[in-house]
């Protein structure tokens, strides 16, 4: 296991469709994060899991967004009824706690979503 | 709330030294990170500061002053491959728990 992987790398969809992304964290990592990044901006926190428990959700997260991590390993992020404003890079990160100083997060390559 | 400010763009030449500043406002500061992000790629970890002072790691150093809400990333002996976006991020236990709050990033262009 060489790092965090995400699938698909690119997704083009029409407005109103549902999409689901998958993230596979580094195998021994118990924490998993989802972020969203638009052009010219830094990543924006969406939600976070420790093992299978979803511990934090951004107050900005629309109820069209849902995330799961059923067995404490991989995670899925679903967006229902997509809107053009959902177009962004969706980044997954993982970390192990307790572990590296500062709970260092390792990022995956991201899924680029384009909503037409 | 939180506010993280860093310059939008910087330019420098190969072999030079560049300092990228970051100021932040948080209510529950719990660490500051610097990440490097090349275009179209994932952010990669550079440094972490939680106590005041300088952390040095090879060509990169990071400084933190918690009382001033200020950090900088110092890049020495610049190389062309250092052209990237540099993201300052803080952990604020009052805002997002253990998640990171990122600035907009500083795009550094290194020329020969």
XYZ file of N, CA, C and O in Angstrom, chain A residues 11-70:
240
model
N -14.851 12.614 -13.129
C -16.259 12.268 -13.294
C -16.962 13.463 -13.917
O -16.874 14.579 -13.398
N -17.642 13.209 -15.024
C -18.463 14.235 -15.655
C -19.908 13.776 -15.554
O -20.228 12.636 -15.906
N -20.771 14.638 -15.080
C -22.159 14.260 -14.907
C -23.043 15.433 -15.279
O -22.597 16.568 -15.427
N -24.308 15.118 -15.464
C -25.277 16.171 -15.765
C -25.941 16.628 -14.473
O -26.142 15.838 -13.536
N -26.299 17.872 -14.454
C -26.979 18.442 -13.295
C -28.195 17.602 -12.927
O -28.954 17.183 -13.808
N -28.334 17.341 -11.643
C -29.466 16.565 -11.157
C -29.165 15.088 -10.943
O -29.944 14.392 -10.277
N -28.044 14.627 -11.490
C -27.662 13.225 -11.311
C -26.960 13.036 -9.961
O -26.441 13.983 -9.367
N -26.955 11.794 -9.493
C -26.230 11.437 -8.272
C -24.865 10.879 -8.652
O -24.729 10.194 -9.672
N -23.869 11.167 -7.837
C -22.533 10.625 -8.053
C -21.989 10.081 -6.740
O -22.351 10.555 -5.658
N -21.120 9.084 -6.852
C -20.480 8.499 -5.669
C -18.999 8.336 -5.938
O -18.605 7.842 -6.988
N -18.196 8.750 -4.967
C -16.748 8.623 -5.050
C -16.263 7.674 -3.958
O -16.858 7.610 -2.890
N -15.139 7.027 -4.247
C -14.569 6.111 -3.272
C -13.178 6.558 -2.881
O -12.418 7.063 -3.710
N -12.832 6.328 -1.621
C -11.492 6.612 -1.112
C -10.991 5.397 -0.346
O -11.687 4.888 0.543
N -9.792 4.953 -0.672
C -9.129 3.901 0.089
C -7.941 4.525 0.811
O -6.966 4.934 0.164
N -7.981 4.596 2.129
C -6.893 5.251 2.872
C -5.681 4.329 2.968
O -5.735 3.154 2.576
N -4.602 4.857 3.490
C -3.442 4.040 3.835
C -3.909 3.014 4.855
O -4.643 3.355 5.800
N -3.490 1.764 4.694
C -4.161 0.638 5.348
C -4.232 0.745 6.866
O -5.239 0.384 7.458
N -3.225 1.224 7.528
C -3.267 1.252 8.990
C -3.850 2.536 9.561
O -3.933 2.707 10.772
N -4.296 3.420 8.686
C -4.801 4.720 9.146
C -6.247 4.615 9.629
O -7.110 4.088 8.937
N -6.486 5.148 10.833
C -7.831 5.072 11.394
C -8.660 6.327 11.157
O -9.869 6.314 11.341
N -8.020 7.411 10.715
C -8.771 8.641 10.454
C -8.838 8.900 8.962
O -7.860 8.697 8.241
N -9.996 9.357 8.519
C -10.209 9.622 7.097
C -10.982 10.922 6.969
O -11.980 11.152 7.657
N -10.539 11.781 6.039
C -11.105 13.106 5.845
C -11.520 13.290 4.387
O -10.860 12.791 3.478
N -12.568 14.045 4.184
C -12.956 14.502 2.849
C -12.852 16.029 2.802
O -13.326 16.728 3.715
N -12.236 16.518 1.734
C -12.125 17.946 1.468
C -12.583 18.206 0.034
O -12.570 17.325 -0.814
N -12.933 19.448 -0.218
C -13.285 19.891 -1.570
C -12.408 21.088 -1.921
O -12.192 21.974 -1.075
N -11.899 21.094 -3.152
C -11.023 22.193 -3.568
C -11.465 22.720 -4.930
O -11.601 21.965 -5.884
N -11.708 24.018 -5.005
C -12.006 24.672 -6.282
C -10.798 25.469 -6.721
O -9.876 25.742 -5.939
N -10.792 25.844 -7.974
C -9.633 26.492 -8.585
C -9.250 27.760 -7.832
O -10.088 28.609 -7.554
N -7.995 27.851 -7.472
C -7.497 29.048 -6.808
C -7.794 29.112 -5.323
O -7.524 30.131 -4.684
N -8.323 28.045 -4.790
C -8.662 27.998 -3.361
C -7.916 26.855 -2.696
O -7.498 25.906 -3.349
N -7.785 26.944 -1.386
C -7.260 25.823 -0.643
C -8.351 24.799 -0.400
O -9.535 25.073 -0.574
N -7.978 23.590 -0.006
C -8.993 22.567 0.305
C -9.920 23.045 1.420
O -9.480 23.690 2.371
N -11.198 22.681 1.293
C -12.216 23.039 2.279
C -12.716 21.760 2.938
O -13.149 20.827 2.251
N -12.686 21.727 4.264
C -13.091 20.533 5.001
C -14.563 20.220 4.795
O -15.410 21.105 4.849
N -14.867 18.939 4.566
C -16.256 18.494 4.440
C -16.674 17.639 5.631
O -17.649 17.932 6.306
N -15.909 16.534 5.864
C -16.287 15.637 6.932
C -15.111 14.756 7.300
O -14.129 14.669 6.574
N -15.221 14.089 8.456
C -14.105 13.320 8.998
C -14.622 12.107 9.764
O -15.641 12.177 10.446
N -13.910 10.980 9.600
C -14.234 9.731 10.290
C -13.054 9.309 11.153
O -11.894 9.450 10.762
N -13.369 8.737 12.288
C -12.381 7.976 13.040
C -12.932 6.568 13.104
O -14.004 6.331 13.670
N -12.187 5.648 12.499
C -12.714 4.292 12.252
C -14.027 4.429 11.480
O -14.059 5.120 10.466
N -15.097 3.818 11.936
C -16.344 3.902 11.162
C -17.239 5.045 11.600
O -18.282 5.307 10.986
N -16.845 5.762 12.642
C -17.689 6.825 13.185
C -17.410 8.165 12.503
O -16.263 8.608 12.419
N -18.478 8.802 12.043
C -18.365 10.129 11.456
C -18.405 11.142 12.591
O -19.461 11.388 13.189
N -17.268 11.764 12.884
C -17.144 12.598 14.074
C -17.342 14.083 13.816
O -17.672 14.828 14.736
N -17.067 14.527 12.608
C -17.199 15.950 12.310
C -17.807 16.131 10.934
O -17.497 15.390 10.015
N -18.677 17.120 10.819
C -19.205 17.527 9.518
C -19.156 19.046 9.440
O -19.532 19.722 10.400
N -18.738 19.562 8.311
C -18.714 21.001 8.133
C -20.136 21.551 8.183
O -21.076 20.959 7.655
N -20.257 22.712 8.824
C -21.567 23.363 8.866
C -22.005 23.804 7.478
O -23.180 24.049 7.231
N -21.042 23.893 6.563
C -21.359 24.318 5.206
C -21.807 23.150 4.333
O -22.221 23.361 3.188
N -21.729 21.931 4.856
C -22.022 20.751 4.045
C -23.520 20.620 3.815
O -24.294 20.452 4.752
N -23.899 20.681 2.527
C -25.306 20.537 2.156
C -25.814 19.143 2.513
O -25.048 18.174 2.545
N -27.143 19.048 2.762
C -27.710 17.726 3.054
C -27.774 16.851 1.810
O -28.179 15.693 1.888
N -27.372 17.369 0.666
C -27.258 16.529 -0.536
C -25.996 15.661 -0.493
O -25.853 14.747 -1.287
N -25.110 15.990 0.429
C -23.847 15.261 0.564
C -23.971 14.256 1.711
O -24.435 14.606 2.802
N -23.524 13.035 1.457
C -23.472 12.045 2.526
C -22.218 11.213 2.367
O -21.773 10.940 1.256
N -21.642 10.831 3.489
C -20.430 10.033 3.469
C -20.584 8.869 4.417
O -21.270 8.961 5.431
N -19.921 7.769 4.051
C -19.949 6.574 4.890
C -18.551 5.967 4.958
O -17.745 6.122 4.045
N -18.326 5.237 6.015
C -17.112 4.433 6.154
C -17.504 3.190 6.932
O -17.183 3.037 8.098
N -18.246 2.298 6.287
C -18.965 1.241 7.006
C -18.094 0.281 7.811
O -18.505 -0.186 8.857
